[in-house]
């Protein structure tokens, strides 16, 4: 329980930070200090997954110090920040290491340097690199999960639905390795760029913060106007690639999100379910783009159970939690 609570706190902090950086999509934030690792684990930082590539095409990998009895499942984190900021140095999956996982955090090129599909090409190149080096890091290449928040949630979802389809030209080599994953945790990531403007306008519960097609992170990512260039909107949208062979999904989203409409995740969840894919959409009542609700113990427990089921084969029933377990109660009024 203590490990789950620490994981939940770290995740909540990262979600809040992703909301701040994602809302303006501007300068790179200073990278936090490298974390203290659990006993028995080591890390390699700034590992280049594209030979002679861009400086951003690097990852951090955390793995057991010695030989393990058998290879371990891998959890990959993709950070948020409006596709134009953020850092791989923050890793909410760090406390999953003692639970029997290897963990990695991916950096990718930002939209001010390269427009889409550079970001998904980088993520897929990193996955192929990790599989190619599975033996070195003690990874089971057949058990790979990915998660991310905000822009990272979008990329995690896109990794999941487009994996194995060769929808984007491969970069970085390791072409003999798969870029498919076996489980996706999408934390309030955009899912359909073609409908996001309309959904934001229709959401009466929140006031959208963007002046669309005038510097918002969405249009900057694709270098085109939302609602006008359907080809580019479809290409970047995870919903466009949903199929019956998509991996299981856990989607976490607050219903008062002013950056990514909650309806985005509803549509993605419905399409996955219609295709016969196992999917759980966890609505967080009253939560915005990040915040304390994402750090509740019940949310951490649900996330752990989801990955354990699909990457470890643990028997678990994954279903949306009742509102009472995922709603942050307002503080009691101060006595007069």
mmCIF file of C-alpha atoms in Angstrom:
data_model
loop_
_atom_site.group_PDB
_atom_site.id
_atom_site.type_symbol
_atom_site.label_atom_id
_atom_site.label_comp_id
_atom_site.label_asym_id
_atom_site.label_seq_id
_atom_site.Cartn_x
_atom_site.Cartn_y
_atom_site.Cartn_z
ATOM 1 C CA UNK A 1 0.000 0.000 0.000
ATOM 2 C CA UNK A 2 2.901 2.346 0.810
ATOM 3 C CA UNK A 3 4.404 1.764 -2.647
ATOM 4 C CA UNK A 4 1.048 2.444 -4.316
ATOM 5 C CA UNK A 5 0.660 5.646 -2.334
ATOM 6 C CA UNK A 6 4.127 6.898 -3.316
ATOM 7 C CA UNK A 7 3.378 6.048 -6.953
ATOM 8 C CA UNK A 8 0.091 7.929 -6.739
ATOM 9 C CA UNK A 9 1.718 11.037 -5.271
ATOM 10 C CA UNK A 10 4.426 11.122 -7.943
ATOM 11 C CA UNK A 11 1.843 10.600 -10.685
ATOM 12 C CA UNK A 12 -0.311 13.427 -9.347
ATOM 13 C CA UNK A 13 2.642 15.818 -9.306
ATOM 14 C CA UNK A 14 3.579 14.907 -12.873
ATOM 15 C CA UNK A 15 -0.004 15.269 -14.067
ATOM 16 C CA UNK A 16 -0.246 18.747 -12.564
ATOM 17 C CA UNK A 17 3.103 19.716 -14.075
ATOM 18 C CA UNK A 18 2.041 18.401 -17.483
ATOM 19 C CA UNK A 19 -1.069 20.561 -17.276
ATOM 20 C CA UNK A 20 0.991 23.676 -16.624
ATOM 21 C CA UNK A 21 3.487 23.065 -19.410
ATOM 22 C CA UNK A 22 0.820 21.774 -21.766
ATOM 23 C CA UNK A 23 -1.323 24.866 -21.384
ATOM 24 C CA UNK A 24 1.212 27.215 -22.919
ATOM 25 C CA UNK A 25 3.379 24.841 -24.953
ATOM 26 C CA UNK A 26 6.379 27.132 -24.680
ATOM 27 C CA UNK A 27 9.904 26.853 -23.269
ATOM 28 C CA UNK A 28 11.579 23.673 -22.096
ATOM 29 C CA UNK A 29 11.362 23.388 -18.309
ATOM 30 C CA UNK A 30 14.470 22.710 -16.203
ATOM 31 C CA UNK A 31 14.907 18.978 -15.740
ATOM 32 C CA UNK A 32 14.437 17.788 -12.155
ATOM 33 C CA UNK A 33 17.291 16.066 -10.372
ATOM 34 C CA UNK A 34 17.778 12.378 -11.059
ATOM 35 C CA UNK A 35 15.820 10.277 -8.585
ATOM 36 C CA UNK A 36 17.151 8.050 -5.855
ATOM 37 C CA UNK A 37 16.719 4.479 -7.039
ATOM 38 C CA UNK A 38 15.301 1.611 -5.010
ATOM 39 C CA UNK A 39 17.949 -0.715 -3.600
ATOM 40 C CA UNK A 40 19.114 -3.301 -6.116
ATOM 41 C CA UNK A 41 18.382 -1.180 -9.196
ATOM 42 C CA UNK A 42 20.572 0.877 -11.502
ATOM 43 C CA UNK A 43 19.940 3.276 -14.356
ATOM 44 C CA UNK A 44 21.438 4.385 -17.625
ATOM 45 C CA UNK A 45 20.613 7.954 -18.591
ATOM 46 C CA UNK A 46 20.434 9.702 -21.955
ATOM 47 C CA UNK A 47 20.728 6.471 -23.910
ATOM 48 C CA UNK A 48 20.559 7.271 -27.621
ATOM 49 C CA UNK A 49 17.927 5.195 -29.378
ATOM 50 C CA UNK A 50 18.625 6.731 -32.810
ATOM 51 C CA UNK A 51 22.295 6.464 -33.837
ATOM 52 C CA UNK A 52 23.733 9.915 -34.622
ATOM 53 C CA UNK A 53 20.247 11.322 -34.079
ATOM 54 C CA UNK A 54 18.873 14.464 -32.476
ATOM 55 C CA UNK A 55 19.797 15.155 -28.863
ATOM 56 C CA UNK A 56 16.167 14.645 -27.865
ATOM 57 C CA UNK A 57 16.141 11.095 -29.214
ATOM 58 C CA UNK A 58 17.238 9.596 -25.920
ATOM 59 C CA UNK A 59 15.769 7.609 -23.040
ATOM 60 C CA UNK A 60 16.464 6.725 -19.426
ATOM 61 C CA UNK A 61 16.282 3.051 -18.464
ATOM 62 C CA UNK A 62 15.943 1.626 -14.935
ATOM 63 C CA UNK A 63 16.645 -2.076 -14.367
ATOM 64 C CA UNK A 64 17.872 -4.642 -11.788
ATOM 65 C CA UNK A 65 21.514 -4.380 -10.827
ATOM 66 C CA UNK A 66 22.202 -8.102 -11.221
ATOM 67 C CA UNK A 67 20.890 -11.028 -13.194
ATOM 68 C CA UNK A 68 17.227 -11.916 -12.693
ATOM 69 C CA UNK A 69 15.744 -15.401 -12.689
ATOM 70 C CA UNK A 70 13.660 -14.474 -15.714
ATOM 71 C CA UNK A 71 13.193 -11.379 -17.879
ATOM 72 C CA UNK A 72 10.807 -8.762 -16.514
ATOM 73 C CA UNK A 73 7.956 -6.823 -18.113
ATOM 74 C CA UNK A 74 8.774 -3.287 -19.224
ATOM 75 C CA UNK A 75 6.825 -0.123 -18.402
ATOM 76 C CA UNK A 76 7.511 2.876 -20.650
ATOM 77 C CA UNK A 77 6.551 6.418 -19.644
ATOM 78 C CA UNK A 78 5.997 9.218 -22.198
ATOM 79 C CA UNK A 79 5.917 12.663 -20.603
ATOM 80 C CA UNK A 80 3.479 15.452 -21.342
ATOM 81 C CA UNK A 81 3.988 19.154 -21.975
ATOM 82 C CA UNK A 82 1.959 20.124 -25.027
ATOM 83 C CA UNK A 83 4.385 18.266 -27.344
ATOM 84 C CA UNK A 84 6.697 21.247 -26.858
ATOM 85 C CA UNK A 85 8.004 21.006 -23.294
ATOM 86 C CA UNK A 86 8.559 18.566 -20.459
ATOM 87 C CA UNK A 87 11.296 16.145 -19.495
ATOM 88 C CA UNK A 88 11.908 12.407 -19.434
ATOM 89 C CA UNK A 89 13.550 12.861 -16.025
ATOM 90 C CA UNK A 90 10.226 12.542 -14.226
ATOM 91 C CA UNK A 91 9.211 8.894 -13.964
ATOM 92 C CA UNK A 92 6.056 7.908 -12.041
ATOM 93 C CA UNK A 93 6.821 4.236 -12.685
ATOM 94 C CA UNK A 94 9.956 4.327 -10.543
ATOM 95 C CA UNK A 95 8.193 2.602 -7.654
ATOM 96 C CA UNK A 96 7.112 -0.180 -9.960
ATOM 97 C CA UNK A 97 10.690 -1.502 -10.048
ATOM 98 C CA UNK A 98 10.452 -3.433 -6.751
ATOM 99 C CA UNK A 99 7.126 -4.837 -7.959
ATOM 100 C CA UNK A 100 8.925 -6.725 -10.719
ATOM 101 C CA UNK A 101 9.204 -4.314 -13.635
ATOM 102 C CA UNK A 102 11.894 -2.667 -15.709
ATOM 103 C CA UNK A 103 11.037 0.976 -16.464
ATOM 104 C CA UNK A 104 12.024 3.470 -19.135
ATOM 105 C CA UNK A 105 11.235 7.130 -19.810
ATOM 106 C CA UNK A 106 11.337 8.466 -23.370
ATOM 107 C CA UNK A 107 12.366 11.865 -24.649
ATOM 108 C CA UNK A 108 11.201 12.937 -28.100
ATOM 109 C CA UNK A 109 11.542 15.884 -30.469
ATOM 110 C CA UNK A 110 9.296 18.817 -29.647
ATOM 111 C CA UNK A 111 6.903 20.411 -32.116
ATOM 112 C CA UNK A 112 8.915 23.647 -32.405
ATOM 113 C CA UNK A 113 11.764 21.508 -33.759
ATOM 114 C CA UNK A 114 9.824 18.979 -35.847
ATOM 115 C CA UNK A 115 6.112 18.645 -36.538
ATOM 116 C CA UNK A 116 4.196 15.375 -36.441
ATOM 117 C CA UNK A 117 4.871 12.497 -37.125
ATOM 118 C CA UNK A 118 8.344 13.062 -35.621
ATOM 119 C CA UNK A 119 7.035 12.451 -32.094
ATOM 120 C CA UNK A 120 5.442 9.051 -32.751
ATOM 121 C CA UNK A 121 8.387 8.009 -34.925
ATOM 122 C CA UNK A 122 10.660 8.720 -31.955
ATOM 123 C CA UNK A 123 8.490 6.754 -29.549
ATOM 124 C CA UNK A 124 8.308 3.771 -31.870
ATOM 125 C CA UNK A 125 12.066 3.912 -32.484
ATOM 126 C CA UNK A 126 12.626 3.855 -28.718
ATOM 127 C CA UNK A 127 10.387 0.800 -28.333
ATOM 128 C CA UNK A 128 12.247 -1.064 -31.060
ATOM 129 C CA UNK A 129 15.573 -0.088 -29.454
ATOM 130 C CA UNK A 130 14.466 -1.403 -26.075
ATOM 131 C CA UNK A 131 13.361 -4.689 -27.596
ATOM 132 C CA UNK A 132 16.652 -4.990 -29.468
ATOM 133 C CA UNK A 133 18.469 -4.558 -26.137
ATOM 134 C CA UNK A 134 16.074 -6.638 -24.071
ATOM 135 C CA UNK A 135 18.719 -9.109 -22.935
ATOM 136 C CA UNK A 136 21.042 -6.363 -21.692
ATOM 137 C CA UNK A 137 18.358 -4.798 -19.505
ATOM 138 C CA UNK A 138 16.552 -7.980 -18.435
ATOM 139 C CA UNK A 139 13.384 -7.162 -20.406
ATOM 140 C CA UNK A 140 10.771 -9.613 -21.609
ATOM 141 C CA UNK A 141 10.115 -8.228 -25.119
ATOM 142 C CA UNK A 142 6.699 -9.885 -25.187
ATOM 143 C CA UNK A 143 5.458 -7.888 -22.186
ATOM 144 C CA UNK A 144 5.689 -4.158 -22.816
ATOM 145 C CA UNK A 145 3.304 -1.550 -21.439
ATOM 146 C CA UNK A 146 3.222 2.175 -22.099
ATOM 147 C CA UNK A 147 1.685 5.099 -20.270
ATOM 148 C CA UNK A 148 1.687 8.870 -20.440
ATOM 149 C CA UNK A 149 -0.153 11.997 -19.390
ATOM 150 C CA UNK A 150 -1.621 14.750 -21.583
ATOM 151 C CA UNK A 151 0.556 14.959 -24.734
ATOM 152 C CA UNK A 152 2.258 11.821 -23.438
ATOM 153 C CA UNK A 153 -1.135 10.176 -23.054
ATOM 154 C CA UNK A 154 -1.854 10.980 -26.691
ATOM 155 C CA UNK A 155 1.450 9.441 -27.784
ATOM 156 C CA UNK A 156 0.903 6.393 -25.564
ATOM 157 C CA UNK A 157 -2.542 5.874 -27.094
ATOM 158 C CA UNK A 158 -1.146 6.347 -30.591
ATOM 159 C CA UNK A 159 1.643 3.855 -29.855
ATOM 160 C CA UNK A 160 -1.089 1.431 -28.840
ATOM 161 C CA UNK A 161 -3.485 1.813 -31.750
ATOM 162 C CA UNK A 162 -0.938 2.307 -34.553
ATOM 163 C CA UNK A 163 1.606 -0.273 -33.377
ATOM 164 C CA UNK A 164 2.523 -2.885 -35.954
ATOM 165 C CA UNK A 165 0.690 -1.081 -38.755
ATOM 166 C CA UNK A 166 3.726 0.686 -40.288
ATOM 167 C CA UNK A 167 1.610 3.818 -40.503
ATOM 168 C CA UNK A 168 4.684 6.029 -40.059
ATOM 169 C CA UNK A 169 8.099 5.623 -41.705
ATOM 170 C CA UNK A 170 10.421 3.841 -39.279
ATOM 171 C CA UNK A 171 13.554 5.610 -38.090
ATOM 172 C CA UNK A 172 16.516 4.578 -35.954
ATOM 173 C CA UNK A 173 17.050 1.061 -37.266
ATOM 174 C CA UNK A 174 16.169 -2.154 -35.397
ATOM 175 C CA UNK A 175 13.666 -2.828 -38.163
ATOM 176 C CA UNK A 176 13.490 -6.490 -37.150
ATOM 177 C CA UNK A 177 11.858 -5.471 -33.846
ATOM 178 C CA UNK A 178 8.174 -4.785 -33.239
ATOM 179 C CA UNK A 179 6.805 -1.436 -32.077
ATOM 180 C CA UNK A 180 3.628 -3.006 -30.692
ATOM 181 C CA UNK A 181 2.825 -2.889 -26.977
ATOM 182 C CA UNK A 182 0.673 -5.144 -24.817
ATOM 183 C CA UNK A 183 -1.031 -2.554 -22.574
ATOM 184 C CA UNK A 184 -1.714 1.209 -22.621
ATOM 185 C CA UNK A 185 -2.498 3.617 -19.778
ATOM 186 C CA UNK A 186 -3.717 6.845 -21.379
ATOM 187 C CA UNK A 187 -4.014 9.715 -18.883
ATOM 188 C CA UNK A 188 -6.224 12.435 -20.416
ATOM 189 C CA UNK A 189 -4.554 12.318 -23.822
ATOM 190 C CA UNK A 190 -6.196 13.836 -26.928
ATOM 191 C CA UNK A 191 -7.661 11.143 -29.164
ATOM 192 C CA UNK A 192 -9.297 12.900 -32.128
ATOM 193 C CA UNK A 193 -7.899 16.195 -33.457
ATOM 194 C CA UNK A 194 -10.695 16.483 -36.007
ATOM 195 C CA UNK A 195 -13.412 16.802 -33.349
ATOM 196 C CA UNK A 196 -11.576 18.465 -30.456
ATOM 197 C CA UNK A 197 -12.658 22.032 -31.261
ATOM 198 C CA UNK A 198 -16.332 21.102 -31.512
ATOM 199 C CA UNK A 199 -16.201 19.009 -28.346
ATOM 200 C CA UNK A 200 -14.522 21.825 -26.426
ATOM 201 C CA UNK A 201 -17.179 24.279 -27.599
ATOM 202 C CA UNK A 202 -19.965 21.892 -26.595
ATOM 203 C CA UNK A 203 -18.627 21.149 -23.117
ATOM 204 C CA UNK A 204 -20.720 23.389 -20.898
ATOM 205 C CA UNK A 205 -18.922 22.233 -17.741
ATOM 206 C CA UNK A 206 -15.578 23.855 -18.561
ATOM 207 C CA UNK A 207 -14.268 27.013 -20.156
ATOM 208 C CA UNK A 208 -11.768 26.098 -22.859
ATOM 209 C CA UNK A 209 -8.488 28.016 -22.604
ATOM 210 C CA UNK A 210 -7.358 27.924 -26.235
ATOM 211 C CA UNK A 211 -7.821 30.344 -29.106
ATOM 212 C CA UNK A 212 -7.881 27.613 -31.702
ATOM 213 C CA UNK A 213 -5.520 27.652 -34.686
ATOM 214 C CA UNK A 214 -3.615 30.574 -33.232
ATOM 215 C CA UNK A 215 -0.738 28.978 -31.377
ATOM 216 C CA UNK A 216 -2.559 26.214 -29.501
ATOM 217 C CA UNK A 217 -0.475 23.042 -28.963
ATOM 218 C CA UNK A 218 -2.734 20.907 -31.172
ATOM 219 C CA UNK A 219 -2.363 22.922 -34.383
ATOM 220 C CA UNK A 220 1.323 23.595 -33.671
ATOM 221 C CA UNK A 221 1.951 19.866 -33.467
ATOM 222 C CA UNK A 222 0.528 19.080 -36.910
ATOM 223 C CA UNK A 223 1.364 22.380 -38.597
ATOM 224 C CA UNK A 224 -2.195 22.741 -39.861
ATOM 225 C CA UNK A 225 -5.594 24.102 -38.866
ATOM 226 C CA UNK A 226 -7.885 21.920 -36.810
ATOM 227 C CA UNK A 227 -11.219 21.306 -38.449
ATOM 228 C CA UNK A 228 -9.825 22.143 -41.904
ATOM 229 C CA UNK A 229 -7.026 19.691 -42.713
ATOM 230 C CA UNK A 230 -8.730 16.346 -42.117
ATOM 231 C CA UNK A 231 -5.865 14.285 -43.480
ATOM 232 C CA UNK A 232 -3.412 15.670 -40.931
ATOM 233 C CA UNK A 233 -5.980 15.528 -38.136
ATOM 234 C CA UNK A 234 -6.705 11.862 -38.865
ATOM 235 C CA UNK A 235 -3.020 10.950 -39.118
ATOM 236 C CA UNK A 236 -2.274 12.224 -35.597
ATOM 237 C CA UNK A 237 -5.431 10.808 -33.967
ATOM 238 C CA UNK A 238 -5.336 7.481 -32.067
ATOM 239 C CA UNK A 239 -9.005 6.855 -32.930
ATOM 240 C CA UNK A 240 -8.048 6.608 -36.606
ATOM 241 C CA UNK A 241 -6.083 3.392 -36.009
ATOM 242 C CA UNK A 242 -8.348 1.495 -33.605
ATOM 243 C CA UNK A 243 -8.761 -2.152 -34.583
ATOM 244 C CA UNK A 244 -9.644 -5.467 -32.983
ATOM 245 C CA UNK A 245 -5.947 -6.187 -32.390
ATOM 246 C CA UNK A 246 -5.358 -2.972 -30.414
ATOM 247 C CA UNK A 247 -3.945 -3.708 -26.942
ATOM 248 C CA UNK A 248 -5.979 -3.334 -23.728
ATOM 249 C CA UNK A 249 -6.475 0.263 -22.570
ATOM 250 C CA UNK A 250 -6.926 1.979 -19.227
ATOM 251 C CA UNK A 251 -7.995 5.606 -19.713
ATOM 252 C CA UNK A 252 -8.006 8.132 -16.853
ATOM 253 C CA UNK A 253 -9.710 11.483 -17.464
ATOM 254 C CA UNK A 254 -11.304 14.244 -15.401
ATOM 255 C CA UNK A 255 -14.700 15.480 -16.540
ATOM 256 C CA UNK A 256 -13.751 19.150 -15.971
ATOM 257 C CA UNK A 257 -10.679 19.128 -18.202
ATOM 258 C CA UNK A 258 -10.228 22.498 -19.954
ATOM 259 C CA UNK A 259 -7.300 21.400 -22.140
ATOM 260 C CA UNK A 260 -8.496 18.028 -23.427
ATOM 261 C CA UNK A 261 -12.288 17.566 -23.469
ATOM 262 C CA UNK A 262 -13.473 14.528 -21.522
ATOM 263 C CA UNK A 263 -15.469 13.587 -24.634
ATOM 264 C CA UNK A 264 -12.168 12.753 -26.361
ATOM 265 C CA UNK A 265 -11.671 9.772 -24.070
ATOM 266 C CA UNK A 266 -15.321 8.744 -24.267
ATOM 267 C CA UNK A 267 -15.086 8.450 -28.052
ATOM 268 C CA UNK A 268 -11.810 6.504 -27.884
ATOM 269 C CA UNK A 269 -13.210 4.160 -25.251
ATOM 270 C CA UNK A 270 -16.386 3.546 -27.256
ATOM 271 C CA UNK A 271 -14.458 2.775 -30.441
ATOM 272 C CA UNK A 272 -12.129 0.365 -28.644
ATOM 273 C CA UNK A 273 -15.067 -1.419 -27.034
ATOM 274 C CA UNK A 274 -16.902 -1.626 -30.361
ATOM 275 C CA UNK A 275 -13.793 -3.236 -31.895
ATOM 276 C CA UNK A 276 -13.782 -5.849 -29.135
ATOM 277 C CA UNK A 277 -10.761 -4.419 -27.292
ATOM 278 C CA UNK A 278 -10.659 -4.600 -23.504
ATOM 279 C CA UNK A 279 -10.922 -1.005 -22.287
ATOM 280 C CA UNK A 280 -11.715 0.729 -19.010
ATOM 281 C CA UNK A 281 -12.513 4.440 -18.921
ATOM 282 C CA UNK A 282 -12.121 5.851 -15.437
ATOM 283 C CA UNK A 283 -13.924 9.178 -15.106
ATOM 284 C CA UNK A 284 -12.698 11.387 -12.279
ATOM 285 C CA UNK A 285 -15.639 13.608 -11.272
ATOM 286 C CA UNK A 286 -14.733 17.255 -10.898
ATOM 287 C CA UNK A 287 -11.096 16.726 -11.884
ATOM 288 C CA UNK A 288 -9.379 18.937 -14.422
ATOM 289 C CA UNK A 289 -6.221 18.465 -16.449
ATOM 290 C CA UNK A 290 -4.337 16.809 -13.620
ATOM 291 C CA UNK A 291 -4.845 17.437 -9.942
ATOM 292 C CA UNK A 292 -5.113 15.487 -6.694
ATOM 293 C CA UNK A 293 -7.770 13.040 -7.898
ATOM 294 C CA UNK A 294 -5.173 11.340 -10.099
ATOM 295 C CA UNK A 295 -3.085 10.704 -6.991
ATOM 296 C CA UNK A 296 -5.760 8.911 -5.006
ATOM 297 C CA UNK A 297 -4.769 5.443 -3.724
ATOM 298 C CA UNK A 298 -7.675 3.836 -5.580
ATOM 299 C CA UNK A 299 -6.384 5.197 -8.897
ATOM 300 C CA UNK A 300 -2.886 3.870 -8.204
ATOM 301 C CA UNK A 301 -4.309 0.490 -7.228
ATOM 302 C CA UNK A 302 -6.367 0.351 -10.438
ATOM 303 C CA UNK A 303 -3.320 1.239 -12.550
ATOM 304 C CA UNK A 304 -1.164 -1.371 -10.839
ATOM 305 C CA UNK A 305 -3.817 -4.055 -11.286
ATOM 306 C CA UNK A 306 -4.225 -3.160 -14.971
ATOM 307 C CA UNK A 307 -0.549 -3.557 -15.776
ATOM 308 C CA UNK A 308 -0.196 -6.643 -13.557
ATOM 309 C CA UNK A 309 -3.044 -8.335 -15.379
ATOM 310 C CA UNK A 310 -1.832 -7.673 -18.899
ATOM 311 C CA UNK A 311 1.940 -7.839 -18.373
ATOM 312 C CA UNK A 312 2.263 -10.393 -15.563
ATOM 313 C CA UNK A 313 -0.787 -12.554 -16.130
ATOM 314 C CA UNK A 314 -2.204 -11.789 -12.683
ATOM 315 C CA UNK A 315 -5.918 -12.533 -12.425
ATOM 316 C CA UNK A 316 -7.698 -9.248 -11.861
ATOM 317 C CA UNK A 317 -11.035 -7.715 -12.715
ATOM 318 C CA UNK A 318 -10.406 -4.263 -14.156
ATOM 319 C CA UNK A 319 -13.452 -2.034 -14.024
ATOM 320 C CA UNK A 320 -14.241 1.625 -13.457
ATOM 321 C CA UNK A 321 -14.326 2.621 -9.813
ATOM 322 C CA UNK A 322 -17.346 4.275 -8.172
ATOM 323 C CA UNK A 323 -17.347 8.056 -7.865
ATOM 324 C CA UNK A 324 -16.890 7.823 -4.110
ATOM 325 C CA UNK A 325 -13.402 6.328 -4.550
ATOM 326 C CA UNK A 326 -12.114 8.758 -7.174
ATOM 327 C CA UNK A 327 -13.548 12.072 -6.022
ATOM 328 C CA UNK A 328 -11.478 14.474 -3.943
ATOM 329 C CA UNK A 329 -13.569 15.724 -1.061
ATOM 330 C CA UNK A 330 -13.460 19.479 -0.429
ATOM 331 C CA UNK A 331 -11.732 20.502 2.773
ATOM 332 C CA UNK A 332 -13.929 20.989 5.772
ATOM 333 C CA UNK A 333 -14.730 24.654 6.477
ATOM 334 C CA UNK A 334 -12.595 26.252 9.122
ATOM 335 C CA UNK A 335 -14.334 26.669 12.475
ATOM 336 C CA UNK A 336 -15.589 30.145 13.123
#
